[in-house]
Coordinates of C-alpha atoms and ligand atoms in Angstrom, one line a residue:
X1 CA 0.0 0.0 0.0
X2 CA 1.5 3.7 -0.7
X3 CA -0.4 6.8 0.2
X4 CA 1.0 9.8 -1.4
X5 CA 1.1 13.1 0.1
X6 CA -0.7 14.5 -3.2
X7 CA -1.7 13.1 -6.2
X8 CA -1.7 15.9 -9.0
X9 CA -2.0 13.8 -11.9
X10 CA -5.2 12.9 -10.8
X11 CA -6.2 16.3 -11.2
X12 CA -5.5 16.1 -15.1
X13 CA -7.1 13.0 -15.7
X14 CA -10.4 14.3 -14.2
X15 CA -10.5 17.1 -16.4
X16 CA -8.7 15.9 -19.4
X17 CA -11.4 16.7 -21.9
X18 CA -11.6 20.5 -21.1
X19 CA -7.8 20.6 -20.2
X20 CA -6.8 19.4 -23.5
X21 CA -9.9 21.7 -25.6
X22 CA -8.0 24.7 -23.4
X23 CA -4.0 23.4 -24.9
X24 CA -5.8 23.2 -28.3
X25 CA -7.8 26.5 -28.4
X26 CA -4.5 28.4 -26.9
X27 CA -2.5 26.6 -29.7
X28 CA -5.0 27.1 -32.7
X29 CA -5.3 30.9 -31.3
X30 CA -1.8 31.7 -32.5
X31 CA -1.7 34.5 -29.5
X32 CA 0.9 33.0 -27.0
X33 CA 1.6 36.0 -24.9
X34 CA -1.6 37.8 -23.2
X35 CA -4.4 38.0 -24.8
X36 CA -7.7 37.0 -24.8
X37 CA -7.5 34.1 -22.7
X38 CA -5.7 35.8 -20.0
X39 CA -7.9 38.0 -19.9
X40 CA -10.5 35.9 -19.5
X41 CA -9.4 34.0 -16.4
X42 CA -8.1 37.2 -14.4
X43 CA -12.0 38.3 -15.3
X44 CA -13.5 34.8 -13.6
X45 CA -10.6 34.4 -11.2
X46 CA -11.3 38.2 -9.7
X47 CA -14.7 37.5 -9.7
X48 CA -14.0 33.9 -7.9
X49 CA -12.1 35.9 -5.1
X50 CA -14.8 39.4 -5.4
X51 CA -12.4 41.0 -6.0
X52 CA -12.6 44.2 -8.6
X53 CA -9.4 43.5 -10.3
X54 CA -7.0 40.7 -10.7
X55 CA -3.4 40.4 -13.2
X56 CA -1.8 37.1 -13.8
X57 CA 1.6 37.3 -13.1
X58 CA 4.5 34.6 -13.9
X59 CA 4.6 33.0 -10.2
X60 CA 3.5 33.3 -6.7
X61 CA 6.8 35.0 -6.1
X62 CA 6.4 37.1 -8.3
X63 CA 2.6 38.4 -7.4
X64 CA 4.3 39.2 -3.6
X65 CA 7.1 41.4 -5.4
X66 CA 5.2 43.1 -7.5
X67 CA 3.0 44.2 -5.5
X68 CA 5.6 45.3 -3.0
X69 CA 6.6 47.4 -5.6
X70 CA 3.4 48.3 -6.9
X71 CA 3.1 49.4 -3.4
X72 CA 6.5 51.7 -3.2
X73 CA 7.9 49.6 -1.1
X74 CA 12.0 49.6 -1.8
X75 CA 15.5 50.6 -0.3
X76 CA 15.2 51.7 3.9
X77 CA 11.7 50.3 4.6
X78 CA 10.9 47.7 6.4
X79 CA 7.9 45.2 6.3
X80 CA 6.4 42.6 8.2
X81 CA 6.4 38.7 8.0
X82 CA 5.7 36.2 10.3
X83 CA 8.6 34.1 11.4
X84 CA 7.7 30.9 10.1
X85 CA 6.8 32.0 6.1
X86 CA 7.5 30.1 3.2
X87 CA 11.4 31.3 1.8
X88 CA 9.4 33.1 -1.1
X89 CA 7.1 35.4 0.9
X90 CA 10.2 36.7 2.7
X91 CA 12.3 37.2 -0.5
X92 CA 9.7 39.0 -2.3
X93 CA 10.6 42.2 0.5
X94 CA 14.3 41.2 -0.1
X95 CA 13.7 41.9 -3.8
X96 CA 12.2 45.0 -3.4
X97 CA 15.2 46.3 -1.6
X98 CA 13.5 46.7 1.8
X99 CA 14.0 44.4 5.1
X100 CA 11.8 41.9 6.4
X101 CA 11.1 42.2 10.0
X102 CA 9.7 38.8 11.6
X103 CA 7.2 38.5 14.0
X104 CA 6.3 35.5 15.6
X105 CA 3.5 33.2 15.0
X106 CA 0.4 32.2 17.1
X107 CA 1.3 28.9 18.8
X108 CA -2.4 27.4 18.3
X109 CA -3.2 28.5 14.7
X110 CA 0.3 29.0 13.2
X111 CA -0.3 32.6 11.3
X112 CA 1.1 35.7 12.8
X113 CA 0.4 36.7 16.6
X114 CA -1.5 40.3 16.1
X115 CA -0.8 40.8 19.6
X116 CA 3.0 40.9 18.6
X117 CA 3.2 43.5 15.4
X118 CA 2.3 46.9 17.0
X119 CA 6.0 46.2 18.9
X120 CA 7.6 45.7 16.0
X121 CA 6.5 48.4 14.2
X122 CA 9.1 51.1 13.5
X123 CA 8.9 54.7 11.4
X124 CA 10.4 52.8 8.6
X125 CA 7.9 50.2 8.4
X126 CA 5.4 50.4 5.1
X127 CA 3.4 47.0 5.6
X128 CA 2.2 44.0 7.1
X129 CA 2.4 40.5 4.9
X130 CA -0.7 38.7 6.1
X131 CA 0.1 35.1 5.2
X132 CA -2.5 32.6 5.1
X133 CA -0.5 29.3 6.3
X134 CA -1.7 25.8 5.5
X135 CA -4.7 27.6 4.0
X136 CA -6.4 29.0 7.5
X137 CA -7.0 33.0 7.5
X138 CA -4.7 35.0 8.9
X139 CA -6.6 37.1 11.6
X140 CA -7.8 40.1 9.1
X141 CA -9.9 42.3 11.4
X142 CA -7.0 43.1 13.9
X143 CA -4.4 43.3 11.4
X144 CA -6.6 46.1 9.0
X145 CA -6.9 47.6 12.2
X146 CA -3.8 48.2 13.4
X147 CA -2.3 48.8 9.7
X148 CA -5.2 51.6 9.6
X149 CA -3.9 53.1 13.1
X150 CA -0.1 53.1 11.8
X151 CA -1.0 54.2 8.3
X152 CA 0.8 51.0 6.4
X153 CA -0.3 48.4 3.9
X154 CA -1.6 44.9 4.4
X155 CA -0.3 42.7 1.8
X156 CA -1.9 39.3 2.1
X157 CA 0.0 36.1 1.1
X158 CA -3.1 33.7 -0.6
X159 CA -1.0 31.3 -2.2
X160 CA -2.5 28.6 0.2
X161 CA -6.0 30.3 0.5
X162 CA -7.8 29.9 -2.8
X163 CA -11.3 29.7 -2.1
X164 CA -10.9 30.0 2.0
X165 CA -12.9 32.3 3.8
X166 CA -12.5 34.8 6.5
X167 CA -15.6 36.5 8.0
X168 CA -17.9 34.5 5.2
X169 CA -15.9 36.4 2.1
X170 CA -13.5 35.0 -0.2
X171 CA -9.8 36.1 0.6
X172 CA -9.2 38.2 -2.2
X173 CA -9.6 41.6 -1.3
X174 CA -9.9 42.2 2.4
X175 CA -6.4 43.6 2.4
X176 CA -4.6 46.4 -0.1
X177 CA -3.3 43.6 -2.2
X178 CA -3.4 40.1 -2.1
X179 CA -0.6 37.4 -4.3
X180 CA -1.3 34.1 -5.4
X181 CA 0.5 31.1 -6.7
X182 CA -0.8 28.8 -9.0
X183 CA 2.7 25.9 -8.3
X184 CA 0.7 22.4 -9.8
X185 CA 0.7 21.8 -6.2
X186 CA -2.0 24.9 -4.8
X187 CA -5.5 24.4 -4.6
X188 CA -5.7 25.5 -7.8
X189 CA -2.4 25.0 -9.5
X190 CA -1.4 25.3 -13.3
X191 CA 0.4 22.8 -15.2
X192 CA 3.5 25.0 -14.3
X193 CA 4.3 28.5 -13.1
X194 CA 2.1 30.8 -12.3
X195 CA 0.6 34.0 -10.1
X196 CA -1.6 36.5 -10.2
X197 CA -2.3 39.8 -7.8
X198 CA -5.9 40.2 -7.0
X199 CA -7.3 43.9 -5.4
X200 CA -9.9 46.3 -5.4
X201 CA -7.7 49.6 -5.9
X202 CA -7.4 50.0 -9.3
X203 CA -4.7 52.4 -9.5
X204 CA -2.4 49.3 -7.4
X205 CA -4.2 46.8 -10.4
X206 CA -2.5 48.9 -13.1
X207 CA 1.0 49.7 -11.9
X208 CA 1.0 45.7 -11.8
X209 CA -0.1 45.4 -15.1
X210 CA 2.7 47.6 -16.0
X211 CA 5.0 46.3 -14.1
X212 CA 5.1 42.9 -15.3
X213 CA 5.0 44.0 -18.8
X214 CA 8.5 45.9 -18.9
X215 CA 6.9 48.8 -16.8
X216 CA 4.7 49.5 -20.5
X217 CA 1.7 50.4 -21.3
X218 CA 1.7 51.5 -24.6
X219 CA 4.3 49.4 -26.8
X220 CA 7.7 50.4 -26.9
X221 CA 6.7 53.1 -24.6
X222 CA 8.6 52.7 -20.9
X223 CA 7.3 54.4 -17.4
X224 CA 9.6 52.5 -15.3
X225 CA 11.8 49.9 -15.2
X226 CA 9.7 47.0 -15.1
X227 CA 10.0 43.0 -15.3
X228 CA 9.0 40.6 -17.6
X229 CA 6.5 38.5 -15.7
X230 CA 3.7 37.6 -17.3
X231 CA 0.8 35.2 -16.6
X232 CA 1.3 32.7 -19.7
X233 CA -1.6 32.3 -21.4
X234 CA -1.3 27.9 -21.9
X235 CA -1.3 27.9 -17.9
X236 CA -4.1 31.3 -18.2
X237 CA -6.4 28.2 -20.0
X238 CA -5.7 25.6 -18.1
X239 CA -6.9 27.8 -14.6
X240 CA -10.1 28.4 -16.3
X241 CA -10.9 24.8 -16.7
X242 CA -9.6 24.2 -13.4
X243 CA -11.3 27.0 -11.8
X244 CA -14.8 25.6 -11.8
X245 CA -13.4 22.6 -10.1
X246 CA -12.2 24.3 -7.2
X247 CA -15.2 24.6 -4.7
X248 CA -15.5 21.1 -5.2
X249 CA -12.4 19.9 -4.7
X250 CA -11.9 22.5 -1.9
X251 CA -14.9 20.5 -0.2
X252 CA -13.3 17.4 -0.5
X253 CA -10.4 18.4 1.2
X254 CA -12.2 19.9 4.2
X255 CA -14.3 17.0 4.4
X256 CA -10.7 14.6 4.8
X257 CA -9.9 17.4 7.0
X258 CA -12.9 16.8 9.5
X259 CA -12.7 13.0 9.3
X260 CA -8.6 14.1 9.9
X261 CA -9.8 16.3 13.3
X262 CA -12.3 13.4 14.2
X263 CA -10.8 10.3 14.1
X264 CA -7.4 12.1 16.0
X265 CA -9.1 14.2 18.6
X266 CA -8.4 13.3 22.1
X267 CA -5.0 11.7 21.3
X268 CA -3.1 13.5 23.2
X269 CA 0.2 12.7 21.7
X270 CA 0.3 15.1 19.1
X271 CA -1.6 18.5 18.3
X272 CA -4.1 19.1 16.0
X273 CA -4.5 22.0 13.4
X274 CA -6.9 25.2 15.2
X275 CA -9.0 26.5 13.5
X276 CA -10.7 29.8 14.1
X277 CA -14.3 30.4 14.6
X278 CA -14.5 32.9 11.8
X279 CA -12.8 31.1 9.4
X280 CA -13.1 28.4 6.2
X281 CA -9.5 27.0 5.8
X282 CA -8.8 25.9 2.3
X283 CA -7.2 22.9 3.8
X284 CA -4.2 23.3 1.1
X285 CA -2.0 21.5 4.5
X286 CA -3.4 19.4 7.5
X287 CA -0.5 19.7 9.5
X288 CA -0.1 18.1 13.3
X289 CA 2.6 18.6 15.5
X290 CA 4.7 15.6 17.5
X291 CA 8.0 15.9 19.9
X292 CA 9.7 12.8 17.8
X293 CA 8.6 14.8 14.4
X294 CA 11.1 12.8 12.7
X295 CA 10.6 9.4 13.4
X296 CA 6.7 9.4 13.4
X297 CA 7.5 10.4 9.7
X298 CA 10.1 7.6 9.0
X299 CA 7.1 5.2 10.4
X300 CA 4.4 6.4 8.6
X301 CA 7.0 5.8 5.2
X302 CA 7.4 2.4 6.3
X303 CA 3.7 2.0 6.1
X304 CA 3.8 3.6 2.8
X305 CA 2.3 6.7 3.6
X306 CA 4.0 10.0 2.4
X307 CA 4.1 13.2 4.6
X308 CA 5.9 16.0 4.0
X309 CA 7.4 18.8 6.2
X310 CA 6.1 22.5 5.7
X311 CA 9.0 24.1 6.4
X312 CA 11.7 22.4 8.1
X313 CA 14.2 25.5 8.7
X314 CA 12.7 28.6 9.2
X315 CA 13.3 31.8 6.6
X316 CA 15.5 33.4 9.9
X317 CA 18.5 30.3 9.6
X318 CA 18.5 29.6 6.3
X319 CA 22.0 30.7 4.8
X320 CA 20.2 33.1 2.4
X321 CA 19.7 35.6 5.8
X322 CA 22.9 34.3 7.4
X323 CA 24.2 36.4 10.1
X324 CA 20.9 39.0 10.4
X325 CA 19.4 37.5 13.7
X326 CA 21.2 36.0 16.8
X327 CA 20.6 32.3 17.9
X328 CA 17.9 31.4 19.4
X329 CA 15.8 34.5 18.0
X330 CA 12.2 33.4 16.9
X331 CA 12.1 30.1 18.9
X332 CA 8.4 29.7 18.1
X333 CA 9.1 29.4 14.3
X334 CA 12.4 27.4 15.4
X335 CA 9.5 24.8 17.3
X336 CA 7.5 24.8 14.5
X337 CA 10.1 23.5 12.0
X338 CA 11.2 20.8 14.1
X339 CA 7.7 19.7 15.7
X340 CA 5.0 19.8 12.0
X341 CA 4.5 17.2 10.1
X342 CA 2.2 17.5 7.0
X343 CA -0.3 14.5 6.7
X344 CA -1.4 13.7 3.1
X345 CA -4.4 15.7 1.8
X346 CA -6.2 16.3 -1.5
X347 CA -9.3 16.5 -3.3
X348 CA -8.1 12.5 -5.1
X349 CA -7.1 11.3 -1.7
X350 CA -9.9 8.4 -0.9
X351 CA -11.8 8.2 2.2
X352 CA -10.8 5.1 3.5
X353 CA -6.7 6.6 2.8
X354 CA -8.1 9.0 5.3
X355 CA -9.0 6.3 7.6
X356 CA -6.0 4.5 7.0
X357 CA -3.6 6.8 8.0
X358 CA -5.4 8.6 11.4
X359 CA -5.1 4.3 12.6
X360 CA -1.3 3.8 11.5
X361 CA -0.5 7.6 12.8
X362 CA -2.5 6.0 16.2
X363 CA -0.5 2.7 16.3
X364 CA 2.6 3.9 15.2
X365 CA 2.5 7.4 17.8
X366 CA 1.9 4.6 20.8
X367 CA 5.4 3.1 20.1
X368 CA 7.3 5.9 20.0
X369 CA 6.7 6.7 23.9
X370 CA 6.6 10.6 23.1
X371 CA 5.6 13.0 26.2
X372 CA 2.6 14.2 26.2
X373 CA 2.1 17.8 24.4
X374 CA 0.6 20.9 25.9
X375 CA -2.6 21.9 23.9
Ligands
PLP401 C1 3.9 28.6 -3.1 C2 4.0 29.7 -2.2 C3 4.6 30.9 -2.6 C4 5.4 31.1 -3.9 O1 4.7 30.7 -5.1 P1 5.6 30.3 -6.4 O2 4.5 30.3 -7.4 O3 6.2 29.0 -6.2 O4 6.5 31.4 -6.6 C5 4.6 32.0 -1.8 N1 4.1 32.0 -0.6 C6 3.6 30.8 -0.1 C7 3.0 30.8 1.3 C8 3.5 29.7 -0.9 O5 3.0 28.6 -0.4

């Protein structure tokens, strides 16, 4: 028996049909850059999120820079991040010439403690990155609020999010800007790279437009110096058969997630995702926590079930920030790296995989003899 962490072929072969029409009507269209079909999905995709505008960009990354720079952020300013990001939402800042300043993550529901930022705000400071880990809202209302109070931006980080909600709306336009990533692997992920910004301020919507396009608007005619990202419009098709997939499939993985929450609750030997009240996770990671991280996951292998880690050394100690922060700085990020364990989750997992893994992950947790873990 194997149980991958995510099966993505699947994805193509249940929409194989309308993926391949999309290949063949981008191919027969002879228009490979923008255009029409482009167009299109950042029309259904902003309306998707309600959002007024969206612009597909090349990757995830690349939606987070751009709008950092769409934003004015650059050289001397400062913006915050939690602690325990993905590498990519941190080097979007590092791109745009500014610093990013980590704050610490809520223990319980692993996106940034509010209660932390106002201390690390600074007169240099221009935003707040609200990222949406494992697909679970960031905690919006506070973080508008104190972004209003302290005049800066709040850049949200949706590339787990597609379809969550916070406060019964889509993510999509409850901050200044919001950044997805369509990696094969997202909720709703392209048969390659891909991104796209999504916001309500059109002034924000165009300098993105620009800037992805060489910092053009009219051909051959340059306002600044801009970048060659583009959303390409193969992957542009592709979304848009995808995109009508994605409430169900979203559904799917939040029903493995409460069979996850219920068959696990009450074993106290690891913790279990938290979910806020307010809040629809998209479920993109089901992540639980466990002292002996590392050999509950080389048990579960030998069973044949894959996990993966999401992220095993924090943005903070990687050698791409070498030498910025002292040791020991950020231990709840540092605790988080060593203690998460992603279980397998997807919209072709089966049922009874579901099963099958919460009573392996039971027998195999009662050999390893782990202390019990504070909730
Ligand atoms: C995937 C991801 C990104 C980057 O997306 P790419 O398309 O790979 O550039 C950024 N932030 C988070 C949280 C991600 O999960």
């Amino acid at each position: 028996m194997r149980i991958p962490f995510l099966n993505i072929h699947a994805a193509y072969v249940e929409l194989q049909p309308q993926i391949n029409a999309a290949f063949e009507r981008v191919a027969q269209s002879g228009s490979y850059v923008l255009g029409s079909e482009v167009e299109a999905f950042e029309a259904e995709f902003a309306d998707y999120c309600g959002a007024s505008h969206a612009v597909g960009v090349a990757s995830g990354l690349d939606a987070l820079h751009l709008s950092m720079r769409a934003l004015g952020i650059g050289p001397g300013d400062e913006v915050i991040v939690p602690s325990n990001a993905y590498i990519a939402t941190w080097l979007s800042i590092t791109r745009a010439g500014a610093r990013p300043v980590p704050v610490e993550p809520n223990a319980a529901t692993y996106n940034i403690d509010v209660d932390l930022i106002e201390a690390a705000i600074t007169s240099r400071t221009k935003a707040i990155v609200a990222l949406h880990l494992y697909g679970q809202p960031a905690d919006l209302d506070p973080i508008l609020g104190i972004a209003k109070r302290h005049g800066l931006y709040v850049v949200e980080d949706a590339a787990q999010a597609h379809g969550a909600t916070y406060r019964e709306r889509r993510i999509g336009a409850h901050g200044h800007v919001v950044a997805w990533s369509f990696y094969p692997s997202k909720n709703l992920g392209a048969m390659g790279d891909a991104g796209a910004v999504t916001t309500d301020d059109p002034t924000l919507a165009e300098k993105i437009r620009i800037l992805r396009n060489y910092g053009s608007k009219v051909r051959y005619l340059n306002e600044v110096c801009g970048f060659n990202s583009r959303l390409d419009p193969m992957q542009a098709a592709i979304l848009r058969a995808k995109l009508h997939k994605l409430n169900e499939w979203n559904a799917r993985r939040a029903a493995h997630a409460s069979t996850y929450l219920r068959l696990l609750q009450g074993e106290n030997q690891f913790v279990l995702p938290r979910v806020l009240e307010c809040c629809a996770p998209a479920w993109h990671i089901f992540a639980v926590r466990h002292h002996k991280r590392d050999e509950l996951r080389s048990a579960l292998l030998e069973h044949g079930i894959e996990t993966l880690i999401h992220y095993p050394v924090p943005p903070h100690r990687q050698d791409a920030y070498r030498g910025e922060w002292e040791a020991g700085s950020f231990p709840i990020a540092s605790m988080l790296a060593d203690e998460v364990l992603s279980l397998p989750i997807g919209p072709h997992m089966t049922n009874d995989a579901v099963e099958t893994v919460c009573s392996v992950l039971k027998s195999v947790t009662k050999s390893l003899h782990s202390p019990v873990l504070e909730k």
